[in-house]
Amino acid sequence: MFVRIPALAARHGAINLAQGVFDHGPPPELLAALASVAANDAVHQYMPSAGVPALRSAVASGCSPDTEVTVTAGATEALHCTMAALLRPGDEALVVEPAYEQYAPAIVAAGGVPVPVRVTSSEGTFASLLADACTSRTRLVVVNSPWNPLGRTLSDDEWAALAELAERRGIVVVSDETYEHLLPSGARHRGVLDVIQDPELRVKVSSVSKSLAATGWRVGWAVAGPGLTRRIRAVHQYVTFCPAVPLQFAVADLMASPSFGDVVGSVAAALHERAGWFAGALTGMGVGTKVAASPFYLVADVGSPAGEWCDRMVLDGGVAALPLSVFYSAPVPAVANLVRFAVCKRQSTVEEAAARLAARL
């Protein structure tokens, strides 16, 4: 479905709200940083495999940039390197569903066994489900906050359950925090580095893809304890060696500048504005939805089987979206009518999408 629906959209001229990819470029401050560093000959050559020191310092979040941060080719490579570093054949990894599509393949590629922990409603919690899913072979748990596709942040009881797994059972919490900067103005991101005290039992994965509208730059990172980091780097060394160096320098320059907070804040504010507008348009059509804490995506109840609805809309309505069911490894009746829209588009794009949906519905 992740391949088929976008391909159908391209073939039929549909507006692609199925993929979390922007239809506009990064903020001008990031492009200016790239232009500034590109004139330096040194940035076009190999750099340390662990990443440009300035970027490691910028994303260290109080950890050691020298021993606890690895820059990767996007969050996806960070996830794959982390799974390969942690899992041996037969090890189990809990995957909280609905889940981003890369988690299970990364686990399987490392020889691990994905064990789904399913939240069966868009408002449900996994706090009481984790302990029962654990076995003697459970090595790690993968979570996502803010959460794709639901858009919400993890609750206090969910973080407490994750801390219990780490502290009492020695299970590593791998937290994908790619959407960490896309919260409402004034909201503070709470992540795995805040909750899990033992650095060898936590891995934070993040990137600039969503926070800086630069999904094609493929600049991400993994933050973990020194022991875990040595293992992650040992894998990373033989995967990409180092991501694109000029892009690393540009990101580092922007993140170190006083304007960084304003830049990511403007990206977040624009997303919130567009999500609010689109949610209102959908509600006016009788499609139930609401804006989440991190509104990169909207989840809507379309009132009929979502897979059929998405096929019909891309072919007849000119708008592509994804059924929420594709983020589960097995059918979940409670989400059968739910659809995910990506609203990381220009205002004119979401307005045209709304007009097409209104005409079709």
PDB file of C-alpha atoms in Angstrom, residues 78-95 102-115 135-142 170-174 200 203 228 231-232 235:
ATOM      1  CA  ALA A  78      19.906   5.009  12.507  1.00  0.00           C
ATOM      2  CA  LEU A  79      17.105   2.516  13.088  1.00  0.00           C
ATOM      3  CA  HIS A  80      18.742  -0.201  10.987  1.00  0.00           C
ATOM      4  CA  CYS A  81      22.145   0.289  12.623  1.00  0.00           C
ATOM      5  CA  THR A  82      20.562   0.214  16.074  1.00  0.00           C
ATOM      6  CA  MET A  83      18.712  -3.036  15.382  1.00  0.00           C
ATOM      7  CA  ALA A  84      21.841  -4.660  13.974  1.00  0.00           C
ATOM      8  CA  ALA A  85      23.809  -3.491  17.015  1.00  0.00           C
ATOM      9  CA  LEU A  86      21.306  -4.822  19.544  1.00  0.00           C
ATOM     10  CA  LEU A  87      19.713  -7.957  18.112  1.00  0.00           C
ATOM     11  CA  ARG A  88      20.986 -11.472  17.659  1.00  0.00           C
ATOM     12  CA  PRO A  89      19.055 -14.113  15.694  1.00  0.00           C
ATOM     13  CA  GLY A  90      15.925 -15.076  17.602  1.00  0.00           C
ATOM     14  CA  ASP A  91      15.854 -12.000  19.844  1.00  0.00           C
ATOM     15  CA  GLU A  92      12.442 -10.395  20.127  1.00  0.00           C
ATOM     16  CA  ALA A  93      11.638  -6.706  19.690  1.00  0.00           C
ATOM     17  CA  LEU A  94       8.330  -5.206  20.792  1.00  0.00           C
ATOM     18  CA  VAL A  95       6.825  -2.892  18.187  1.00  0.00           C
ATOM     19  CA  GLN A 102      10.469   0.699   8.734  1.00  0.00           C
ATOM     20  CA  TYR A 103      10.527  -0.796  12.238  1.00  0.00           C
ATOM     21  CA  ALA A 104       9.645  -4.427  11.511  1.00  0.00           C
ATOM     22  CA  PRO A 105      11.886  -4.742   8.407  1.00  0.00           C
ATOM     23  CA  ALA A 106      14.848  -3.324  10.359  1.00  0.00           C
ATOM     24  CA  ILE A 107      14.258  -5.890  13.100  1.00  0.00           C
ATOM     25  CA  VAL A 108      13.922  -8.777  10.661  1.00  0.00           C
ATOM     26  CA  ALA A 109      17.034  -7.709   8.734  1.00  0.00           C
ATOM     27  CA  ALA A 110      18.999  -7.966  11.998  1.00  0.00           C
ATOM     28  CA  GLY A 111      17.700 -11.489  12.624  1.00  0.00           C
ATOM     29  CA  GLY A 112      15.174 -10.399  15.231  1.00  0.00           C
ATOM     30  CA  VAL A 113      11.499 -11.233  15.636  1.00  0.00           C
ATOM     31  CA  PRO A 114       8.999  -8.332  15.723  1.00  0.00           C
ATOM     32  CA  VAL A 115       6.350  -8.779  18.430  1.00  0.00           C
ATOM     33  CA  THR A 135       9.410 -12.963  27.161  1.00  0.00           C
ATOM     34  CA  SER A 136      12.883 -14.084  28.138  1.00  0.00           C
ATOM     35  CA  ARG A 137      13.959 -13.252  24.566  1.00  0.00           C
ATOM     36  CA  THR A 138      12.724  -9.639  24.539  1.00  0.00           C
ATOM     37  CA  ARG A 139      15.688  -7.362  23.875  1.00  0.00           C
ATOM     38  CA  LEU A 140      14.133  -4.010  22.964  1.00  0.00           C
ATOM     39  CA  VAL A 141      10.960  -2.030  22.390  1.00  0.00           C
ATOM     40  CA  VAL A 142      10.417   0.511  19.598  1.00  0.00           C
ATOM     41  CA  GLY A 170      16.966  -4.485  31.181  1.00  0.00           C
ATOM     42  CA  ILE A 171      15.054  -3.967  27.924  1.00  0.00           C
ATOM     43  CA  VAL A 172      16.395  -1.212  25.645  1.00  0.00           C
ATOM     44  CA  VAL A 173      13.924   1.519  24.671  1.00  0.00           C
ATOM     45  CA  VAL A 174      14.461   2.691  21.083  1.00  0.00           C
ATOM     46  CA  GLU A 200      22.851   1.886  27.875  1.00  0.00           C
ATOM     47  CA  VAL A 203      18.457   5.036  22.056  1.00  0.00           C
ATOM     48  CA  LEU A 228      25.674   1.017  22.607  1.00  0.00           C
ATOM     49  CA  ARG A 231      28.184  -1.020  18.483  1.00  0.00           C
ATOM     50  CA  ILE A 232      25.973   1.300  16.435  1.00  0.00           C
ATOM     51  CA  VAL A 235      27.537  -1.152  11.931  1.00  0.00           C
TER      52      VAL A 235
END
